[in-house]
Each structure stands twice: as structure tokens, then as C-alpha cells.
Short mmCIF file of C-alpha atoms in Angstrom, two decimals:
data_model
loop_
_atom_site.label_atom_id
_atom_site.label_comp_id
_atom_site.label_asym_id
_atom_site.label_seq_id
_atom_site.Cartn_x
_atom_site.Cartn_y
_atom_site.Cartn_z
CA UNK U 1 -7.11 -6.32 6.62
CA UNK U 2 -6.18 -2.82 5.51
CA UNK U 3 -5.68 -3.99 1.92
CA UNK U 4 -9.17 -5.46 1.97
CA UNK U 5 -10.58 -2.00 2.72
CA UNK U 6 -8.61 -0.10 0.14
CA UNK U 7 -8.79 -2.47 -2.78
CA UNK U 8 -12.59 -2.16 -2.68
CA UNK U 9 -14.59 0.95 -3.57
CA UNK U 10 -17.62 0.27 -1.35
CA UNK U 11 -16.07 1.38 1.99
CA UNK U 12 -15.20 4.72 0.36
CA UNK U 13 -18.77 5.55 -0.71
CA UNK U 14 -19.67 7.62 2.38
CA UNK U 15 -16.90 10.09 1.62
CA UNK U 16 -18.29 10.70 -1.85
CA UNK U 17 -21.59 12.28 -0.81
CA UNK U 18 -22.69 15.02 -3.15
CA UNK U 19 -19.93 14.30 -5.67
CA UNK U 20 -22.36 13.32 -8.47
CA UNK U 21 -20.30 10.17 -9.11
CA UNK U 22 -23.20 8.45 -10.86
CA UNK U 23 -26.36 9.45 -12.64
CA UNK U 24 -27.29 5.99 -14.00
CA UNK U 25 -30.63 4.90 -12.51
CA UNK U 26 -30.35 1.31 -13.72
CA UNK U 27 -26.86 0.22 -12.76
CA UNK U 28 -25.47 -1.36 -9.62
CA UNK U 29 -24.40 2.03 -8.34
CA UNK U 30 -27.61 2.96 -6.53
CA UNK U 31 -25.79 2.97 -3.22
CA UNK U 32 -23.64 5.81 -4.70
CA UNK U 33 -26.76 7.62 -5.97
CA UNK U 34 -28.39 7.46 -2.55
CA UNK U 35 -25.28 8.93 -0.91
CA UNK U 36 -25.06 11.58 -3.62
CA UNK U 37 -28.55 12.66 -2.62
CA UNK U 38 -27.84 12.36 1.16
CA UNK U 39 -30.62 9.80 1.30
CA UNK U 40 -28.95 6.50 2.25
CA UNK U 41 -30.49 3.96 4.59
CA UNK U 42 -28.97 1.48 7.03
CA UNK U 43 -28.71 -1.17 4.31
CA UNK U 44 -26.54 0.95 2.00
CA UNK U 45 -23.60 -1.30 1.04
CA UNK U 46 -21.13 1.56 1.17
CA UNK U 47 -22.16 2.55 4.70
CA UNK U 48 -22.23 -0.99 6.11
CA UNK U 49 -18.90 -1.96 4.51
CA UNK U 50 -17.27 1.25 5.66
CA UNK U 51 -18.23 0.32 9.21
CA UNK U 52 -17.43 -3.39 9.18
CA UNK U 53 -14.25 -3.28 7.12
CA UNK U 54 -12.63 -0.51 9.18
CA UNK U 55 -13.50 -2.30 12.39
CA UNK U 56 -11.90 -5.41 10.88
CA UNK U 57 -8.71 -3.41 10.51
CA UNK U 58 -9.02 -2.23 14.08
CA UNK U 59 -9.49 -5.83 15.28
CA UNK U 60 -6.37 -6.94 13.42
CA UNK U 61 -4.37 -4.01 14.86
CA UNK U 62 -5.53 -4.89 18.36
CA UNK U 63 -4.41 -8.50 17.89
CA UNK U 64 -0.95 -7.35 16.78
CA UNK U 65 -0.61 -4.85 19.65
CA UNK U 66 -1.64 -7.44 22.26
CA UNK U 67 0.41 -10.20 20.67
CA UNK U 68 3.57 -8.11 20.63
CA UNK U 69 3.81 -8.41 24.39
CA UNK U 70 4.36 -12.15 24.06
CA UNK U 71 6.52 -12.19 20.94
CA UNK U 72 10.18 -13.04 21.68
CA UNK U 73 11.55 -11.82 18.34
CA UNK U 74 13.81 -8.98 17.23
CA UNK U 75 12.92 -5.67 18.92
CA UNK U 76 13.23 -3.69 15.68
CA UNK U 77 10.74 -6.04 13.96
CA UNK U 78 8.36 -5.76 16.93
CA UNK U 79 8.55 -1.98 16.79
CA UNK U 80 7.79 -2.00 13.09
CA UNK U 81 4.80 -4.30 13.59
CA UNK U 82 3.51 -2.11 16.43
CA UNK U 83 4.03 1.03 14.40
CA UNK U 84 2.01 -0.33 11.49
CA UNK U 85 -0.72 -1.54 13.86
CA UNK U 86 -0.95 1.80 15.63
CA UNK U 87 -0.95 3.62 12.29
CA UNK U 88 -3.78 1.58 10.77
CA UNK U 89 -5.88 1.61 13.90
CA UNK U 90 -5.57 5.39 14.02
CA UNK U 91 -6.34 5.74 10.32
CA UNK U 92 -9.42 3.54 10.63
CA UNK U 93 -10.80 5.48 13.58
CA UNK U 94 -10.02 8.74 11.79
CA UNK U 95 -12.09 7.62 8.79
CA UNK U 96 -14.95 6.35 10.98
CA UNK U 97 -15.19 9.36 13.29
CA UNK U 98 -15.51 11.78 10.36
CA UNK U 99 -18.28 9.66 8.80
CA UNK U 100 -20.22 8.43 11.84
CA UNK U 101 -19.36 10.77 14.70
CA UNK U 102 -19.52 9.05 18.12
CA UNK U 103 -18.01 5.52 18.01
CA UNK U 104 -17.41 2.49 20.23
CA UNK U 105 -13.71 2.56 21.11
CA UNK U 106 -12.34 -0.99 20.89
CA UNK U 107 -8.73 -1.40 21.90
CA UNK U 108 -8.78 -4.95 23.27
CA UNK U 109 -9.87 -8.32 21.98
CA UNK U 110 -11.57 -9.48 25.17
CA UNK U 111 -15.27 -10.22 24.98
CA UNK U 112 -16.18 -7.48 27.49
CA UNK U 113 -15.51 -4.85 24.83
CA UNK U 114 -18.06 -6.35 22.43
CA UNK U 115 -20.79 -4.32 24.23
CA UNK U 116 -18.85 -1.04 24.15
CA UNK U 117 -21.05 2.02 23.86
CA UNK U 118 -20.28 4.97 21.59
CA UNK U 119 -17.69 7.34 22.99
CA UNK U 120 -17.66 11.12 22.52
CA UNK U 121 -15.92 12.37 19.37
CA UNK U 122 -13.17 14.04 21.37
CA UNK U 123 -12.34 10.72 23.09
CA UNK U 124 -12.00 9.03 19.69
CA UNK U 125 -9.64 11.75 18.54
CA UNK U 126 -7.57 11.33 21.71
CA UNK U 127 -6.99 7.70 20.82
CA UNK U 128 -6.16 8.60 17.21
CA UNK U 129 -3.58 11.16 18.32
CA UNK U 130 -1.95 8.78 20.80
CA UNK U 131 -1.79 5.94 18.29
CA UNK U 132 -0.14 8.19 15.69
CA UNK U 133 2.34 9.54 18.23
CA UNK U 134 3.21 5.95 19.09
CA UNK U 135 3.52 5.11 15.39
CA UNK U 136 5.86 8.06 14.79
CA UNK U 137 8.20 6.71 17.50
CA UNK U 138 7.98 3.09 16.35
CA UNK U 139 8.12 3.30 12.53
CA UNK U 140 11.24 3.55 10.38
CA UNK U 141 11.67 6.22 7.71
CA UNK U 142 11.87 3.54 5.03
CA UNK U 143 12.30 -0.13 4.21
CA UNK U 144 14.96 -1.99 2.22
CA UNK U 145 13.32 -5.29 1.22
CA UNK U 146 10.10 -7.11 0.49
CA UNK U 147 7.35 -7.30 1.56
CA UNK U 148 7.64 -3.85 3.14
CA UNK U 149 9.17 -2.38 -0.05
CA UNK U 150 8.03 -3.39 -3.53
CA UNK U 151 9.22 -2.05 -6.88
CA UNK U 152 11.19 0.72 -5.24
CA UNK U 153 8.26 1.94 -3.12
CA UNK U 154 7.61 1.59 0.60
CA UNK U 155 4.23 -0.13 0.90
CA UNK U 156 4.21 -0.42 4.67
CA UNK U 157 3.57 2.65 6.81
CA UNK U 158 6.58 4.88 7.55
CA UNK U 159 7.30 7.52 10.11
CA UNK U 160 6.57 10.18 7.49
CA UNK U 161 3.13 8.62 6.79
CA UNK U 162 2.28 8.79 10.51
CA UNK U 163 3.48 12.41 10.71
CA UNK U 164 1.43 13.38 7.66
CA UNK U 165 -1.69 11.69 9.02
CA UNK U 166 -1.29 13.35 12.41
CA UNK U 167 -1.02 16.70 10.67
CA UNK U 168 -4.33 16.01 8.93
CA UNK U 169 -5.87 14.92 12.22
CA UNK U 170 -4.82 18.17 13.87
CA UNK U 171 -6.39 20.10 10.96
CA UNK U 172 -9.64 18.24 11.52
CA UNK U 173 -9.54 18.89 15.25
CA UNK U 174 -9.00 22.60 14.62
CA UNK U 175 -12.33 22.82 12.83
CA UNK U 176 -15.81 21.33 13.21
CA UNK U 177 -16.95 19.67 15.41
CA UNK U 178 -14.22 20.09 18.04
CA UNK U 179 -13.35 23.64 16.96
CA UNK U 180 -9.97 23.71 18.74
CA UNK U 181 -8.82 26.52 16.54
CA UNK U 182 -5.47 28.25 16.05
CA UNK U 183 -3.41 26.07 18.39
CA UNK U 184 -4.23 22.95 16.37
CA UNK U 185 -3.60 24.62 13.06
CA UNK U 186 -0.16 25.43 14.43
CA UNK U 187 0.36 21.81 15.47
CA UNK U 188 -0.61 20.67 11.99
CA UNK U 189 1.88 23.08 10.39
CA UNK U 190 4.67 21.83 12.67
CA UNK U 191 3.96 18.21 11.77
CA UNK U 192 3.85 19.05 8.06
CA UNK U 193 7.28 20.64 8.33
CA UNK U 194 8.55 17.61 10.27
CA UNK U 195 7.57 15.37 7.37
CA UNK U 196 9.90 17.25 5.01
CA UNK U 197 12.74 17.15 7.53
CA UNK U 198 12.29 13.42 8.19
CA UNK U 199 12.21 12.68 4.44
CA UNK U 200 15.37 14.73 3.86
CA UNK U 201 17.24 13.03 6.69
CA UNK U 202 16.17 9.59 5.41
CA UNK U 203 17.59 10.33 1.97
CA UNK U 204 20.80 11.72 3.41
CA UNK U 205 21.25 8.45 5.30
CA UNK U 206 20.65 6.47 2.14
CA UNK U 207 23.25 8.54 0.28
CA UNK U 208 25.78 7.93 3.06
CA UNK U 209 25.29 4.17 2.70
CA UNK U 210 25.99 4.16 -1.06
#
């Protein structure tokens, strides 16, 4: 589900407002032009796909998180699956809350949540922070085989990715609209330093194994 979002440009359109990414009045990029001018409507393909595709990722993450309770497999594999699910759910909500503001918080697959009403922005950020903290505890610092690692690159989420994203989240929380200020800038700095330390330790471990 995450790859469906990020292999397409449309869900990224809302983040490109005012970037002058197109000036062609006759192409298929009028959704971009409308967002450039801050004049998009509810039918704008970028806006609708940003909403639906990110909630598709959230739905998939919820299914993994719920299903893990019934899965009898290897605990390390379960932790990795949970870590990736928590990471992508957090990332999706982080994208959505910055574009749309108040959001329905969907963390279960039961039908009662289909009528969820928008939650306050701070509540959305609370879920994002908790998911990323869970991901940091669940994810490995790297992978050694496919499909998690391809062509020498980790393509699944890692602990460092969760730490980096949480640092960015804290930066956002420090400013508008939550305005949590200095304390959250400090938290962001601490997480950014932790990324470097985690990366260094991961490579030291790899060297020891050679």
C-alpha cells in the first residue's frame, strides 16, 4: 500500500502548493496549477488521492497490527512487521495532518470506526508519536536479505528511519499550529543525534561479523 502512494505523483500534489511546478494551461497538470494558485476544489485529483491513498496505507497497517496478535510465527519477524506497520501508519498520519488538519483517527478495522469524526490535531500527533516510539523499539537497524534489502539498500523501514521521522515530527510540533516551542526542538535534536549513534553502532556490528 505504501508503494502505491509513493510511486505516484498525485498524492504529493498538496505539498507542492505555490511551487510553480507547471505553467501549461493545456496539459493534464491543471490539478497542479490549481494547487499552485491555492484554488483547488474537492475534486482535485491530488487532494482526493492524497486522502484515499494514505488512508489505504493506514488500513493495511491496522490489519497487520491486529493480525500480529494471532500470528504464531517467529517473534523477530512479528516485531519487524509491527515496526513497519507502526512506521507507515505514523508517516501517513503525519502527511495527512499537515495537509488537512483535524482527521478521523482510525486504528481498528471494525465497522464502528467507519463513522469516526475528526479528532483535534494534537490527538493525531499523539498517535503519530506513539506509533513511532513503538517502531523504534520494534525495528532492526538493518536487513540482510530480500525483500527487505535490495541491491545493497534497506528498502523496509529501519530503526533509524523511525528516529529520523520522529525528530521531524517533534520539529513540527514545536511550531505552528501546536506551538510547543523549545522543549520540542530539544527533543528533535536528541532524536537526530540518536540516528547517528544508531547508524554507527549498526556498522560496528556489521564489521564485527566480517
